[in-house]
XYZ file of C-alpha atoms in Angstrom:
332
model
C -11.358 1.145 -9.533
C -10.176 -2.386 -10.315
C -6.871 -3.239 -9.197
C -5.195 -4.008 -12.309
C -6.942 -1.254 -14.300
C -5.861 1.276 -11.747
C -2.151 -0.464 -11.558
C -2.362 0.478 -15.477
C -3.289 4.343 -15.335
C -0.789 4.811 -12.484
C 2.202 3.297 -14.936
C 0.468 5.502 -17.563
C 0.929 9.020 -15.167
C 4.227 7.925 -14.100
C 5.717 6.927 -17.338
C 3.449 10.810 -18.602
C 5.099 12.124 -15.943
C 8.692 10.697 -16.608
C 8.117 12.396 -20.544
C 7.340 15.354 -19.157
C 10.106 16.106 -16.787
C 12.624 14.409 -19.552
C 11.639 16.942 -21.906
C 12.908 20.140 -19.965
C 16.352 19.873 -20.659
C 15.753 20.016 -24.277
C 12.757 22.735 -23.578
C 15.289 24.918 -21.540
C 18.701 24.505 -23.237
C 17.943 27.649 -25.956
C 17.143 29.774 -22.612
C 20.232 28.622 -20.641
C 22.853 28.645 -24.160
C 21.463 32.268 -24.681
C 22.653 33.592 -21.156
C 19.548 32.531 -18.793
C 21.218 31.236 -15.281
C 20.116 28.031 -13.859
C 18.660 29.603 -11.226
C 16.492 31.785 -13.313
C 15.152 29.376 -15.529
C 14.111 26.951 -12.555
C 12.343 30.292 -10.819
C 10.457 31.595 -13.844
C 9.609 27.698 -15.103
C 8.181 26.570 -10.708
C 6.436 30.460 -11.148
C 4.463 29.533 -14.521
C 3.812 26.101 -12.825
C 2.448 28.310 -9.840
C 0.299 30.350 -11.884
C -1.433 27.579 -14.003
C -2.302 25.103 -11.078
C -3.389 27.779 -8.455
C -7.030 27.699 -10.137
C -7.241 24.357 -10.719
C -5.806 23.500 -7.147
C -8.463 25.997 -5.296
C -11.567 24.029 -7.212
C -9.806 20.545 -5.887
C -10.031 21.890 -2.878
C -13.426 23.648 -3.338
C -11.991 26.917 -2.231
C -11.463 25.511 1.419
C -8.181 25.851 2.543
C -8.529 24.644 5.204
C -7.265 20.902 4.223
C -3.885 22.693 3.271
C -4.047 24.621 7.126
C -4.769 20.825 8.366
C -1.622 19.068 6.822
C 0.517 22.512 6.789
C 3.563 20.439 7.458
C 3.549 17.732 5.172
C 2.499 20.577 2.621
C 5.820 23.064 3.974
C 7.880 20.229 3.615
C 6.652 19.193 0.242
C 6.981 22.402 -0.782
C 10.587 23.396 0.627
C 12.430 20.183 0.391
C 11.053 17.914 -2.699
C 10.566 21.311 -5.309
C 12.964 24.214 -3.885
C 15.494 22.107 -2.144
C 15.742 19.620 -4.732
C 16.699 22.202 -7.362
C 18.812 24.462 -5.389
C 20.892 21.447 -3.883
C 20.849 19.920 -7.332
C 22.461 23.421 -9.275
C 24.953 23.952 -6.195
C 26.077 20.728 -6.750
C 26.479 21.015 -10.574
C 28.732 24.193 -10.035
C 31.322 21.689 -8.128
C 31.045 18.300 -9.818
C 29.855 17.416 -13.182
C 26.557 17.015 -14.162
C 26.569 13.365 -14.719
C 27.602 12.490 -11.655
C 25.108 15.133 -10.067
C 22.233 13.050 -11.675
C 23.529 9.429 -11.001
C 23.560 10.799 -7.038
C 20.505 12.651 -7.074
C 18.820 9.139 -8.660
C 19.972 6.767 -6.233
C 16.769 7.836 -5.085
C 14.934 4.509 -5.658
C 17.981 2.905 -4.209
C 17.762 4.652 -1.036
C 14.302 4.180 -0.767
C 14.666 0.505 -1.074
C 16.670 0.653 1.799
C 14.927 2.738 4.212
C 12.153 0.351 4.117
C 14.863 -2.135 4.834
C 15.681 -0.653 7.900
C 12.199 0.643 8.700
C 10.233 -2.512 8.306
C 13.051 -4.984 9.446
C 12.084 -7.007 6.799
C 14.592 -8.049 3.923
C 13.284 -6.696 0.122
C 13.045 -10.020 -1.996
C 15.210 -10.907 -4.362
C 13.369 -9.573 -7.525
C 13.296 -6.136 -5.633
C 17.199 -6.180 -5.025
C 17.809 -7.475 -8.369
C 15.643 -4.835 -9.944
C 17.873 -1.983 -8.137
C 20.966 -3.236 -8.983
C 19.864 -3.913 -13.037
C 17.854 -0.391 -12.771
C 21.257 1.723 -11.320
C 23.533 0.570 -13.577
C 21.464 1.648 -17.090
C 21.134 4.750 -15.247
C 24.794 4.628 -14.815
C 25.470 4.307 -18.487
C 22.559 6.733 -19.812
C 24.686 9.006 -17.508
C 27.888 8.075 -17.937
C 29.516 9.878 -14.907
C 32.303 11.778 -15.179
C 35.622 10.443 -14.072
C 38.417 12.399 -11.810
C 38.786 14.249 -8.342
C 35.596 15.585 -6.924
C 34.861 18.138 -4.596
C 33.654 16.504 -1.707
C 30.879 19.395 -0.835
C 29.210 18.901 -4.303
C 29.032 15.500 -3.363
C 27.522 15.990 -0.361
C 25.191 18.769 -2.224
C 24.074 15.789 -4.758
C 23.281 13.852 -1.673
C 20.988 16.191 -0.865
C 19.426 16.187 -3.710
C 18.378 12.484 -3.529
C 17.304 13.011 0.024
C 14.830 15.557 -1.806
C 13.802 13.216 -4.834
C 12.971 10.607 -1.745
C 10.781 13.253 0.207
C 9.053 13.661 -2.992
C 7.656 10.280 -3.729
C 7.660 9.639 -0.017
C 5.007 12.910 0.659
C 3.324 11.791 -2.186
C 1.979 8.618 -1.516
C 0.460 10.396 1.378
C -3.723 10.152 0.752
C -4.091 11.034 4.384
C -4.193 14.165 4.593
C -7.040 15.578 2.354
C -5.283 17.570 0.154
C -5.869 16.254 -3.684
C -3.027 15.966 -5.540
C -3.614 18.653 -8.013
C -3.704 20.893 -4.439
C -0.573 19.511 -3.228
C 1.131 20.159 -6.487
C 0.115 23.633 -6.547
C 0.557 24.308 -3.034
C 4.395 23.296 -3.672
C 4.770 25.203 -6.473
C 3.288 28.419 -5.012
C 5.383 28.304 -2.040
C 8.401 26.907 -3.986
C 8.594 30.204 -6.545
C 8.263 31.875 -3.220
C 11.806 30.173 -1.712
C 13.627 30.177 -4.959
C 12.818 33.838 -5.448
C 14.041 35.147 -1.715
C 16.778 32.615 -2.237
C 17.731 34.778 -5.873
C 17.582 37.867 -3.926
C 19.940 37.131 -0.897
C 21.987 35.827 -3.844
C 22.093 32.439 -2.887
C 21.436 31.538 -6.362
C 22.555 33.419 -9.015
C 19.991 34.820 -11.162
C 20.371 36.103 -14.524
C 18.076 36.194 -17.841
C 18.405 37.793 -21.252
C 14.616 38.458 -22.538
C 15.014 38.880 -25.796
C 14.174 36.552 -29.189
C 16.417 32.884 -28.834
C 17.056 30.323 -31.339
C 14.785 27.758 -30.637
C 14.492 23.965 -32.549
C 15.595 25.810 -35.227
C 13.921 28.831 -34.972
C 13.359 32.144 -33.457
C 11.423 32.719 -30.653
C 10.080 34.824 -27.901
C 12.182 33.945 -24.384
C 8.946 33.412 -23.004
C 7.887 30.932 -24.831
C 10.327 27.873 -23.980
C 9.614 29.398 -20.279
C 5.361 28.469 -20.469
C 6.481 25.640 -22.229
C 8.464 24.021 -19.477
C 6.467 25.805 -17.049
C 3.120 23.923 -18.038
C 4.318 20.665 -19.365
C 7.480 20.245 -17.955
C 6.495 21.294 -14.123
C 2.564 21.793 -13.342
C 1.753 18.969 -15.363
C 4.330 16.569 -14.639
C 4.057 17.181 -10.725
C 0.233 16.789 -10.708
C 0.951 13.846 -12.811
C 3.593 12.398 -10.629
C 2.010 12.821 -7.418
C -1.247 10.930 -8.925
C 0.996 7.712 -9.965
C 2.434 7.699 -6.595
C -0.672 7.426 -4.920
C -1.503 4.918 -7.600
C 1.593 3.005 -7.152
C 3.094 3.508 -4.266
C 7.091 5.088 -3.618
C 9.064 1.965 -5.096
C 7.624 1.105 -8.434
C 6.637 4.461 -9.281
C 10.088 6.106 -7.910
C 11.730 3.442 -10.206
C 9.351 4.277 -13.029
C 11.101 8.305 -12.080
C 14.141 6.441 -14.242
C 12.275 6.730 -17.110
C 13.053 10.264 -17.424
C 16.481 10.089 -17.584
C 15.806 8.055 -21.341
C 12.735 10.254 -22.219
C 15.348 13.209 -22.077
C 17.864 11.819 -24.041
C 14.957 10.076 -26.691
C 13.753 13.921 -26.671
C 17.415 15.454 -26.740
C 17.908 13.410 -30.097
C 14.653 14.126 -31.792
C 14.749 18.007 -31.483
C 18.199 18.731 -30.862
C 19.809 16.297 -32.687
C 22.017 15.129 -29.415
C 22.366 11.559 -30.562
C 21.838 8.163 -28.983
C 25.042 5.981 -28.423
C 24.522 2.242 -28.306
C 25.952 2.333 -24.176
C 23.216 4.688 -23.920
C 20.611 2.526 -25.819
C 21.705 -0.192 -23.520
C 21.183 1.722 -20.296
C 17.696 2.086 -21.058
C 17.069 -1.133 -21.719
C 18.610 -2.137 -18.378
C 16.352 0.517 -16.538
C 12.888 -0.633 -17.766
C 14.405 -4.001 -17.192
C 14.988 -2.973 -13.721
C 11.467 -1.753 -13.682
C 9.832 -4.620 -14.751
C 11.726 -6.570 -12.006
C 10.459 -4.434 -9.112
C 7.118 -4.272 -10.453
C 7.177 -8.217 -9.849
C 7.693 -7.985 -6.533
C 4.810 -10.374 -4.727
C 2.834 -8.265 -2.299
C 2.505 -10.380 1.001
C -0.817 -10.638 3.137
C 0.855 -7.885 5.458
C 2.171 -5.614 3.534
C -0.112 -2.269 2.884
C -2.341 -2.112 -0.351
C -2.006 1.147 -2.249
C -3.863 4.194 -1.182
C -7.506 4.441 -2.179
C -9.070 6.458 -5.128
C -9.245 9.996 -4.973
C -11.751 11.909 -7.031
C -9.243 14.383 -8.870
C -6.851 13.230 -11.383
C -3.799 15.635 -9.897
C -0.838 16.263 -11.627
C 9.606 14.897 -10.097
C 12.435 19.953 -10.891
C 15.142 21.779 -11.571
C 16.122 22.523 -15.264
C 18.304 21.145 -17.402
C 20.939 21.641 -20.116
C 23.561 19.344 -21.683
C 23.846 15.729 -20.172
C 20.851 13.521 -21.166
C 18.577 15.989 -18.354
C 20.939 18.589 -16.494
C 18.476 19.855 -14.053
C 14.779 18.009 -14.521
C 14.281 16.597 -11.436
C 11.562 15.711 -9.316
């Protein structure tokens, strides 16, 4: 594929992806408002996720799984630290510091991966890239907004975590190496992700409640399970698979800044079908974080550095769930 055609669909996927993910906290709000824990919502929506790509991840791998036996750790790893970790570190966080400041933490992610190919490679990030972090973290800080006040060092910690997790995520998934197609990866993650979060519910790690019965939704009535396929399928299995395919594309730095983009899809999507409305700070902030964007995506690429992974031949399709702030849980 051409390189500026395939530049193009990978911004495509990890903008699709960035919608997708952003859309969960408005998805999932009815289900937490009407009693559903965090902890249930994130199990039941990484479950549907599961069940939807398990198919469609055995034909990637034409029912071999032996590709999966072959990169077992990079899989376990995937699986455990960028899906289940991410979203239990994220809601134990949340229960000791506010949500805002949860989020601008957990997406320091680009940030940190900025710098650990700083220290890594030895080699200082040009200006455009530096520039691009600084413009890109502080619209995320006013989409956000963090919360002032005293806060509890653990949860801060916790939300440290978190980002570690996020980094993992776009880290593992640049990896073409190891055979498994991304639409395999995702769905390996996912099945072995609704397997952590569920022994993690029953040791009581995380607590787990849910109310199945009819919710108002956008509006509405209905069925609890319907917000839960909703998010499960578009918010999760698709935007993973998604995700994993723009990394690839991209590469970790432009398409974990691209990750940004969620944090304004979810408020854009907050407005339009819950009616949480845009402030002009907020309107701002976005503008600042596809600024930031655009600035890393200009970064020159030098006759050393490595050229994005090659094709592979399935289109594969960054967690936890979300209420109230712009996206209170949808992270990668």
């Amino acid at each position: 594929m051409h390189g500026s055609r395939r530049i193009g669909i990978g911004i495509l996927l990890g903008l699709a992806s960035g919608l997708a993910f952003g859309a969960g906290g408005a998805i999932v709000k009815p289900l937490l408002e009407s009693g559903w824990s965090p902890g249930a919502a994130v199990f039941f929506r990484i479950t549907v996720a599961a069940a939807l790509l398990a198919v469609p991840g055995l034909f990637a791998l034409r029912f071999d799984l032996r590709p999966l036996w072959r990169a077992k750790w990079t899989v376990l790893i995937y699986s455990v630290i960028a899906i289940a970790g991410v979203q239990l570190a994220f809601y134990t966080a949340i229960a000791r510091i506010p949500v805002s400041t949860a989020l601008l933490i957990e997406y320091l992610a680009p940030v940190a991966l900025v710098a650990f190919a700083w220290v890594t490679s030895r080699r200082v990030p040009q200006f455009v890239v530096l520039a691009g972090s600084v413009v890109a973290i502080a619209g995320l800080v006013l989409v956000i907004g963090p919360a002032g006040g005293a806060l509890d060092p653990f949860g801060v910690v916790i939300a440290g975590i978190a980002m570690i997790g996020v980094a993992v995520y776009y880290l593992l998934g640049e990896r073409s190496d190891t055979g498994v197609p991304p639409i395999a990866l995702a769905a390996a993650g996912c099945v072995i992700g609704c397997l952590v979060l569920g022994a993690a519910a029953l040791t009581g790690l995380v607590p787990f409640e849910a109310e199945f019965t009819d919710i108002e939704f956008f509006g509405g009535v209905a069925p609890w399970w319907l917000p839960v396929l909703m998010v499960g399928a578009i918010s999760t299995a698709f935007a993973y698979a998604a995700g994993i395919q723009a990394i690839r594309m991209l590469g970790t730095r432009l398409s974990s800044f691209l990750g940004l983009s969620e944090v304004v899809f979810a408020a854009i999507v907050s407005w339009v079908l819950i009616g949480e409305a845009i402030g002009p700070v907020q309107a701002i902030g976005g503008l600042l974080i596809l600024a930031g964007i655009v600035l890393v995506r200009l970064e020159r690429r030098t006759p050393d550095q490595p050229t994005p992974a090659p094709d592979l031949d399935l289109v594969r399709v960054p967690g936890a769930v979300a209420a109230g702030s712009p996206r209170q849980g949808d992270v990668p």
